[in-house]
Amino acid sequence: MDGGGKRMAQVTPMMKQYLEIKAQYTDAFLFFRLGDFYEMFYEDAKLAAQELEITLTGRGQGEERIPMCGVPYHSADAYVSKLIEKGYKIAICEQVEDPRQAKGVVKREVVKLLTPGTVMDGQMIKEKEHNYLVAVTVFADRSYGVARADLTTGECAVTLFEDDFDEVIHELINSGTKEVVIASTLSESLKVKIEERKQFTISIEDEYDILDGYDHLCENLQSHKLIQAFGRLLQYLIRTQKRSLEHLQPVIYYPSNSYLKMDSHTKRNLELTESLREKKKAGSLLAVVDKTVTAMGGRLVKSWIDRPLIDLKEIEERLQIVTAFKDHYFVREELRDELRHVYDLERLAGRIAYGSVNARELVQLKRSLQCIPAIKEHCKPLLKEKVDAWFHNEEEVEQLLDLLEESLVDDPPISVTEGGMIRQGYHDELDTYRDASRNGKQWIAELEQKERKETGIKTLKVGYNRVFGYYIEVTRANVHLLEEGRYERKQTLTNAERFITPELKEKEALILEAEDKLTQLEYDLFVGIREAAKEYVTAIQALAHSISEIDVLSGFAEISEDAQYVKPQFSNKNEIAIQSGRHPVVETVIKKGEYVQNDLLMEKGREMLLITGPNMAGKSTYMRQLALIVVMAQIGCYVPADVAELPIFDQIFTRIGAADDLASGQSTFMVEMLETKYALTKATENSLILLDEIGRGTSTYDGMALAQAIIEFIHDTIRAKTMFSTHYHELTALEGTLENLKNVHVSAIEEDGKVVFLHKVVDGQADRSYGIYVAELAELPAEVTRRADELLKQLESTPSLNPGSVVKENQSQPEQLSLFFDEQKEAERGKPYKRNDKTDKIMKKLSEKDVLHMTPIEALHFINDLQKLIK
Ligand code: ADP
């Protein structure tokens, strides 16, 4: 997309106009209105032809031929949606004067700028997702303001992050941001961090003053930083929207640390809202707990999963509501039936405030409001106090309902300019016109019968067309039957003659006048109703929030009952005690009853669990299970277990599975280290850390060294609840030295030479890895597995080669336990390894390094340095 300033000299006046306008919108497609088409030129045309799969043509001749392509204006929406979905922006440039009156080139202006974060219309926005536009502001003290708006609902919020830009990035990803607004002066290194995600459209805005008329939006904001952060967002909106922003709601401040924090890797790894592989909702935690029946409930449950609570009182409050709904099956069912009839109140409120609502949508609002009394009645006996809060603005809602019931018909058209919207009896004058029009039409209908009778012509017809209005038509064969002077001749067709009478024209004038006035008056009345509805936007929004909450929580009750979840218990003993826990997603995809339930105990003396067991045994399922139970509990849902006693966690960190971040060009091992670094630098003793097979991505020795160093660091310094799965059986020896670490393993048994995974987690270490059996299961060629078996036997019979035997030796001499491979052998190779010193150095280096700000190459050098330390 280019500005093409230098081209101006040789071009026609219209192209000059195009280039001038285009120069102001270099980062957007310019849809340039030419008659019935939006045309694009130059690079815009080439790119659009490719992205939209439309034909690239040209304008002009020979060398000066300009690449061009276009889309018909009446079907432009579909093309716009396609480009928006791909993250592009589109400036719509219209003719702003009547071409017949124009002197020279018709005046044209950009009337709106459509961007992924600011679209409001149907096709481009997803029902159960927020459409966020986010502005990021960097302050001199290295704190970061993050302001977001969802134009479809008018919701605005702002928060502040102290000194860690990665948290900003996680926030952007977590909240489902579509577009990020930054200052043109944002440093290159920070800009790269946003760009490398390749999922946000980036826009520039350098102004941040709050313009007159918008002060009220900032009434909740105390600090100038927050106001400035929001200011940038607002300035961008004003510049792009070119229309009223009345529907924005006062900005809410949300502290960035008032939620259970999970970075974006963790969320992705845990498959909270989408599956890792397919990036679909199916297979995620959201798919299990989202039983909502309204679109706004769908959005709310997703945002709850993105931000679980950390305040016990708030969690308990949600759980109490879930319990009430769970214990009253019939009430809940009736309630949910009622909720199904409630439309998307939040987005309707947005459209009302925006002034773009039509009569059909107002009727949707009416139907939704009609459900409210029943919803309230269902909730009242179970949740008296909560009901008062949920429906505190009942009176306003009733007034609005009265207005809509009185004024609008039940099934109005989508168009607001063609009448047919207003109910009989709402407005006297309108009714009079309607009667006039109706009576006139009745008279005309009767005329046909009357004239047929009087003239004896059975085929005589009364018709209407736009040019001549009403007429009487007689076929040529019958014209001679008409008495002279009965009608006035108006038009001759091949087979018929058309006539009029003064009386017919008189009635016609009446009808047309009435209809003209009727549609104009209907439109005016409709606009009046739409304006009146604006007064209730805040009430509708509050109601929308209550309904979404009821929807989500009654949905939690439903799944808790259906899937036999239990209410989590929170204690301040800082212990986890889960009996018969299950993985909420896995248990739904395997055969009923086949999920093996597992207990989990983490308390003093066993705050870190080191999990060993064969591949495919269920280690990572066991770890994820805990994280998901924690998330479910902290969003206020029951959990898949028989008993679940939990502390409240402040953060969850995971390093699970091989989530190669190909998009950002990072290797698996690099991602592994980045995620681990994040955990090691951010976790507190109230956090949960899950590390799966750390160190696997590098060679055995340094992998094991890293793994042990990490375990020791968490154990001694962080003291967070941690589960660590590993295939380095040598590490199980750590149980002897680390007082808070316990070995557990997932059991497997051999039956008739075949391995059976029991998926049962028990204390103690696993005795072997069963890798070859898994290879057999995967049907690797028999030759390969047979040879592997042979090799394994050889290895097992050679003590010095057998890592297991090293561990056993070490176990009997705990003071040397920290050596996890054969020190003597290494010494023979000339690489003596003094562990304590070196580990300390590794730990220090690891903890000091800001890995997230390193390039992959720097990271490799860093690891190389670590490796040198070990050698
Ligand atoms: P690991 O991490 O030990 O390699 P996973 O946790 O990936 O193993 O589990 C492998 C498979 O075993 C899973 O895909 C799941 O289908 C099954 N599985 C895991 N845990 C259980 C369980 N408790 N009950 C039944 N099946 C399970």
CSV table of N, CA and C in Angstrom, one decimal, residues 561-625:
chain,number,residue,atom,x,y,z
A,561,GLU,N,-23.6,-30.6,38.1
A,561,GLU,CA,-24.5,-31.7,38.4
A,561,GLU,C,-24.3,-32.8,37.4
A,562,ASP,N,-24.3,-32.5,36.2
A,562,ASP,CA,-24.2,-33.5,35.1
A,562,ASP,C,-22.9,-34.3,35.2
A,563,ALA,N,-21.8,-33.6,35.5
A,563,ALA,CA,-20.5,-34.3,35.5
A,563,ALA,C,-20.1,-34.7,36.9
A,564,GLN,N,-21.0,-34.5,37.9
A,564,GLN,CA,-20.7,-34.9,39.2
A,564,GLN,C,-19.4,-34.2,39.8
A,565,TYR,N,-19.4,-32.9,39.7
A,565,TYR,CA,-18.3,-32.1,40.3
A,565,TYR,C,-18.7,-31.9,41.8
A,566,VAL,N,-17.6,-31.4,42.5
A,566,VAL,CA,-17.8,-31.1,43.9
A,566,VAL,C,-17.4,-29.7,44.2
A,567,LYS,N,-18.1,-29.1,45.2
A,567,LYS,CA,-17.7,-27.8,45.6
A,567,LYS,C,-16.3,-27.7,46.2
A,568,PRO,N,-15.4,-26.9,45.7
A,568,PRO,CA,-14.1,-26.8,46.2
A,568,PRO,C,-14.1,-26.1,47.6
A,569,GLN,N,-13.2,-26.6,48.5
A,569,GLN,CA,-13.1,-26.0,49.8
A,569,GLN,C,-11.8,-25.2,49.9
A,570,PHE,N,-11.9,-24.0,50.3
A,570,PHE,CA,-10.6,-23.2,50.4
A,570,PHE,C,-10.2,-23.1,51.9
A,571,SER,N,-8.9,-23.4,52.1
A,571,SER,CA,-8.5,-23.2,53.5
A,571,SER,C,-7.2,-22.4,53.5
A,572,ASN,N,-6.8,-21.9,54.7
A,572,ASN,CA,-5.5,-21.2,54.7
A,572,ASN,C,-4.4,-22.1,55.2
A,573,LYS,N,-4.6,-23.4,55.1
A,573,LYS,CA,-3.6,-24.3,55.5
A,573,LYS,C,-2.5,-24.4,54.5
A,574,ASN,N,-2.7,-23.8,53.3
A,574,ASN,CA,-1.7,-23.9,52.2
A,574,ASN,C,-1.5,-25.4,51.8
A,575,GLU,N,-2.5,-26.1,51.7
A,575,GLU,CA,-2.4,-27.5,51.3
A,575,GLU,C,-3.4,-27.8,50.2
A,576,ILE,N,-2.9,-28.8,49.4
A,576,ILE,CA,-3.8,-29.3,48.3
A,576,ILE,C,-4.2,-30.7,48.7
A,577,ALA,N,-5.5,-31.0,48.8
A,577,ALA,CA,-5.9,-32.4,49.1
A,577,ALA,C,-7.1,-32.7,48.2
A,578,ILE,N,-6.7,-33.4,47.1
A,578,ILE,CA,-7.8,-33.8,46.2
A,578,ILE,C,-8.0,-35.3,46.2
A,579,GLN,N,-9.3,-35.6,46.4
A,579,GLN,CA,-9.6,-37.1,46.3
A,579,GLN,C,-10.3,-37.4,45.0
A,580,SER,N,-9.9,-38.4,44.4
A,580,SER,CA,-10.5,-38.9,43.1
A,580,SER,C,-10.7,-37.7,42.1
A,581,GLY,N,-9.6,-37.0,41.9
A,581,GLY,CA,-9.7,-35.9,40.9
A,581,GLY,C,-9.7,-36.5,39.5
A,582,ARG,N,-10.3,-35.7,38.6
A,582,ARG,CA,-10.3,-36.1,37.2
A,582,ARG,C,-9.9,-34.9,36.3
A,583,HIS,N,-9.6,-35.2,35.1
A,583,HIS,CA,-9.3,-34.1,34.2
A,583,HIS,C,-10.6,-33.8,33.4
A,584,PRO,N,-11.1,-32.5,33.6
A,584,PRO,CA,-12.5,-32.3,33.1
A,584,PRO,C,-12.7,-32.5,31.6
A,585,VAL,N,-11.6,-32.3,30.8
A,585,VAL,CA,-11.7,-32.5,29.4
A,585,VAL,C,-11.5,-33.9,29.0
A,586,VAL,N,-10.4,-34.5,29.5
A,586,VAL,CA,-10.0,-35.9,29.1
A,586,VAL,C,-11.2,-36.8,29.5
A,587,GLU,N,-11.7,-36.6,30.6
A,587,GLU,CA,-12.8,-37.6,31.0
A,587,GLU,C,-14.0,-37.5,30.1
A,588,THR,N,-14.1,-36.5,29.3
A,588,THR,CA,-15.3,-36.4,28.4
A,588,THR,C,-15.0,-37.1,27.1
A,589,VAL,N,-13.7,-37.2,26.8
A,589,VAL,CA,-13.4,-37.8,25.5
A,589,VAL,C,-13.1,-39.3,25.5
A,590,ILE,N,-12.9,-39.8,26.7
A,590,ILE,CA,-12.6,-41.3,26.7
A,590,ILE,C,-13.9,-42.0,27.1
A,591,LYS,N,-14.0,-43.3,27.0
A,591,LYS,CA,-15.2,-44.0,27.3
A,591,LYS,C,-15.7,-43.8,28.7
A,592,LYS,N,-17.0,-43.7,28.8
A,592,LYS,CA,-17.5,-43.4,30.2
A,592,LYS,C,-17.0,-44.4,31.2
A,593,GLY,N,-16.6,-43.9,32.3
A,593,GLY,CA,-16.2,-44.8,33.4
A,593,GLY,C,-14.7,-45.3,33.2
A,594,GLU,N,-14.1,-45.0,32.1
A,594,GLU,CA,-12.7,-45.5,32.0
A,594,GLU,C,-11.6,-44.5,32.5
A,595,TYR,N,-12.1,-43.3,32.9
A,595,TYR,CA,-11.1,-42.4,33.4
A,595,TYR,C,-10.7,-42.8,34.8
A,596,VAL,N,-9.3,-42.9,35.0
A,596,VAL,CA,-8.8,-43.4,36.3
A,596,VAL,C,-8.7,-42.1,37.2
A,597,GLN,N,-9.4,-42.2,38.3
A,597,GLN,CA,-9.4,-41.0,39.2
A,597,GLN,C,-8.1,-41.1,40.0
A,598,ASN,N,-7.6,-39.9,40.3
A,598,ASN,CA,-6.4,-39.8,41.1
A,598,ASN,C,-6.5,-38.9,42.3
A,599,ASP,N,-5.8,-39.3,43.4
A,599,ASP,CA,-5.7,-38.4,44.5
A,599,ASP,C,-4.5,-37.5,44.4
A,600,LEU,N,-4.5,-36.4,45.1
A,600,LEU,CA,-3.3,-35.6,45.0
A,600,LEU,C,-3.2,-34.9,46.4
A,601,LEU,N,-2.0,-35.0,47.0
A,601,LEU,CA,-1.8,-34.4,48.3
A,601,LEU,C,-0.5,-33.6,48.2
A,602,MET,N,-0.6,-32.3,48.5
A,602,MET,CA,0.6,-31.5,48.5
A,602,MET,C,0.5,-30.7,49.8
A,603,GLU,N,1.4,-31.0,50.7
A,603,GLU,CA,1.4,-30.3,52.0
A,603,GLU,C,2.8,-30.2,52.5
A,604,LYS,N,3.0,-29.7,53.7
A,604,LYS,CA,4.4,-29.6,54.2
A,604,LYS,C,5.1,-30.9,54.0
A,605,GLY,N,6.3,-30.9,53.5
A,605,GLY,CA,7.1,-32.2,53.3
A,605,GLY,C,6.9,-32.7,51.9
A,606,ARG,N,5.8,-32.3,51.3
A,606,ARG,CA,5.6,-32.7,49.9
A,606,ARG,C,5.0,-31.6,49.1
A,607,GLU,N,5.6,-30.5,49.1
A,607,GLU,CA,5.1,-29.4,48.3
A,607,GLU,C,5.6,-29.4,46.9
A,608,MET,N,6.6,-30.2,46.6
A,608,MET,CA,7.0,-30.4,45.2
A,608,MET,C,6.9,-31.9,45.0
A,609,LEU,N,6.3,-32.2,43.8
A,609,LEU,CA,6.2,-33.6,43.5
A,609,LEU,C,7.0,-33.9,42.2
A,610,LEU,N,7.8,-34.9,42.3
A,610,LEU,CA,8.6,-35.2,41.1
A,610,LEU,C,7.9,-36.5,40.5
A,611,ILE,N,7.4,-36.3,39.3
A,611,ILE,CA,6.6,-37.4,38.7
A,611,ILE,C,7.4,-38.2,37.7
A,612,THR,N,7.5,-39.5,37.9
A,612,THR,CA,8.1,-40.3,36.9
A,612,THR,C,7.1,-41.4,36.4
A,613,GLY,N,7.4,-42.0,35.3
A,613,GLY,CA,6.5,-43.0,34.9
A,613,GLY,C,6.7,-43.1,33.4
A,614,PRO,N,6.2,-44.2,32.8
A,614,PRO,CA,6.4,-44.4,31.4
A,614,PRO,C,5.7,-43.3,30.6
A,615,ASN,N,6.2,-43.1,29.4
A,615,ASN,CA,5.5,-42.2,28.4
A,615,ASN,C,4.1,-42.7,28.3
A,616,MET,N,3.2,-41.8,28.1
A,616,MET,CA,1.8,-42.1,27.8
A,616,MET,C,1.1,-42.6,29.0
A,617,ALA,N,1.8,-42.6,30.2
A,617,ALA,CA,1.2,-43.1,31.4
A,617,ALA,C,0.1,-42.2,31.9
A,618,GLY,N,0.3,-40.9,31.7
A,618,GLY,CA,-0.7,-39.9,32.2
A,618,GLY,C,-0.1,-38.9,33.1
A,619,LYS,N,1.2,-38.7,32.9
A,619,LYS,CA,1.9,-37.7,33.8
A,619,LYS,C,1.4,-36.3,33.5
A,620,SER,N,1.4,-35.9,32.2
A,620,SER,CA,1.0,-34.5,32.0
A,620,SER,C,-0.5,-34.3,32.2
A,621,THR,N,-1.3,-35.4,32.0
A,621,THR,CA,-2.7,-35.3,32.3
A,621,THR,C,-2.9,-35.0,33.8
A,622,TYR,N,-2.1,-35.7,34.6
A,622,TYR,CA,-2.3,-35.5,36.0
A,622,TYR,C,-1.9,-34.1,36.4
A,623,MET,N,-0.9,-33.5,35.8
A,623,MET,CA,-0.5,-32.2,36.1
A,623,MET,C,-1.5,-31.1,35.7
A,624,ARG,N,-1.9,-31.3,34.4
A,624,ARG,CA,-2.9,-30.4,33.9
A,624,ARG,C,-4.2,-30.4,34.7
A,625,GLN,N,-4.5,-31.6,35.1
A,625,GLN,CA,-5.8,-31.8,35.9
A,625,GLN,C,-5.8,-30.9,37.1
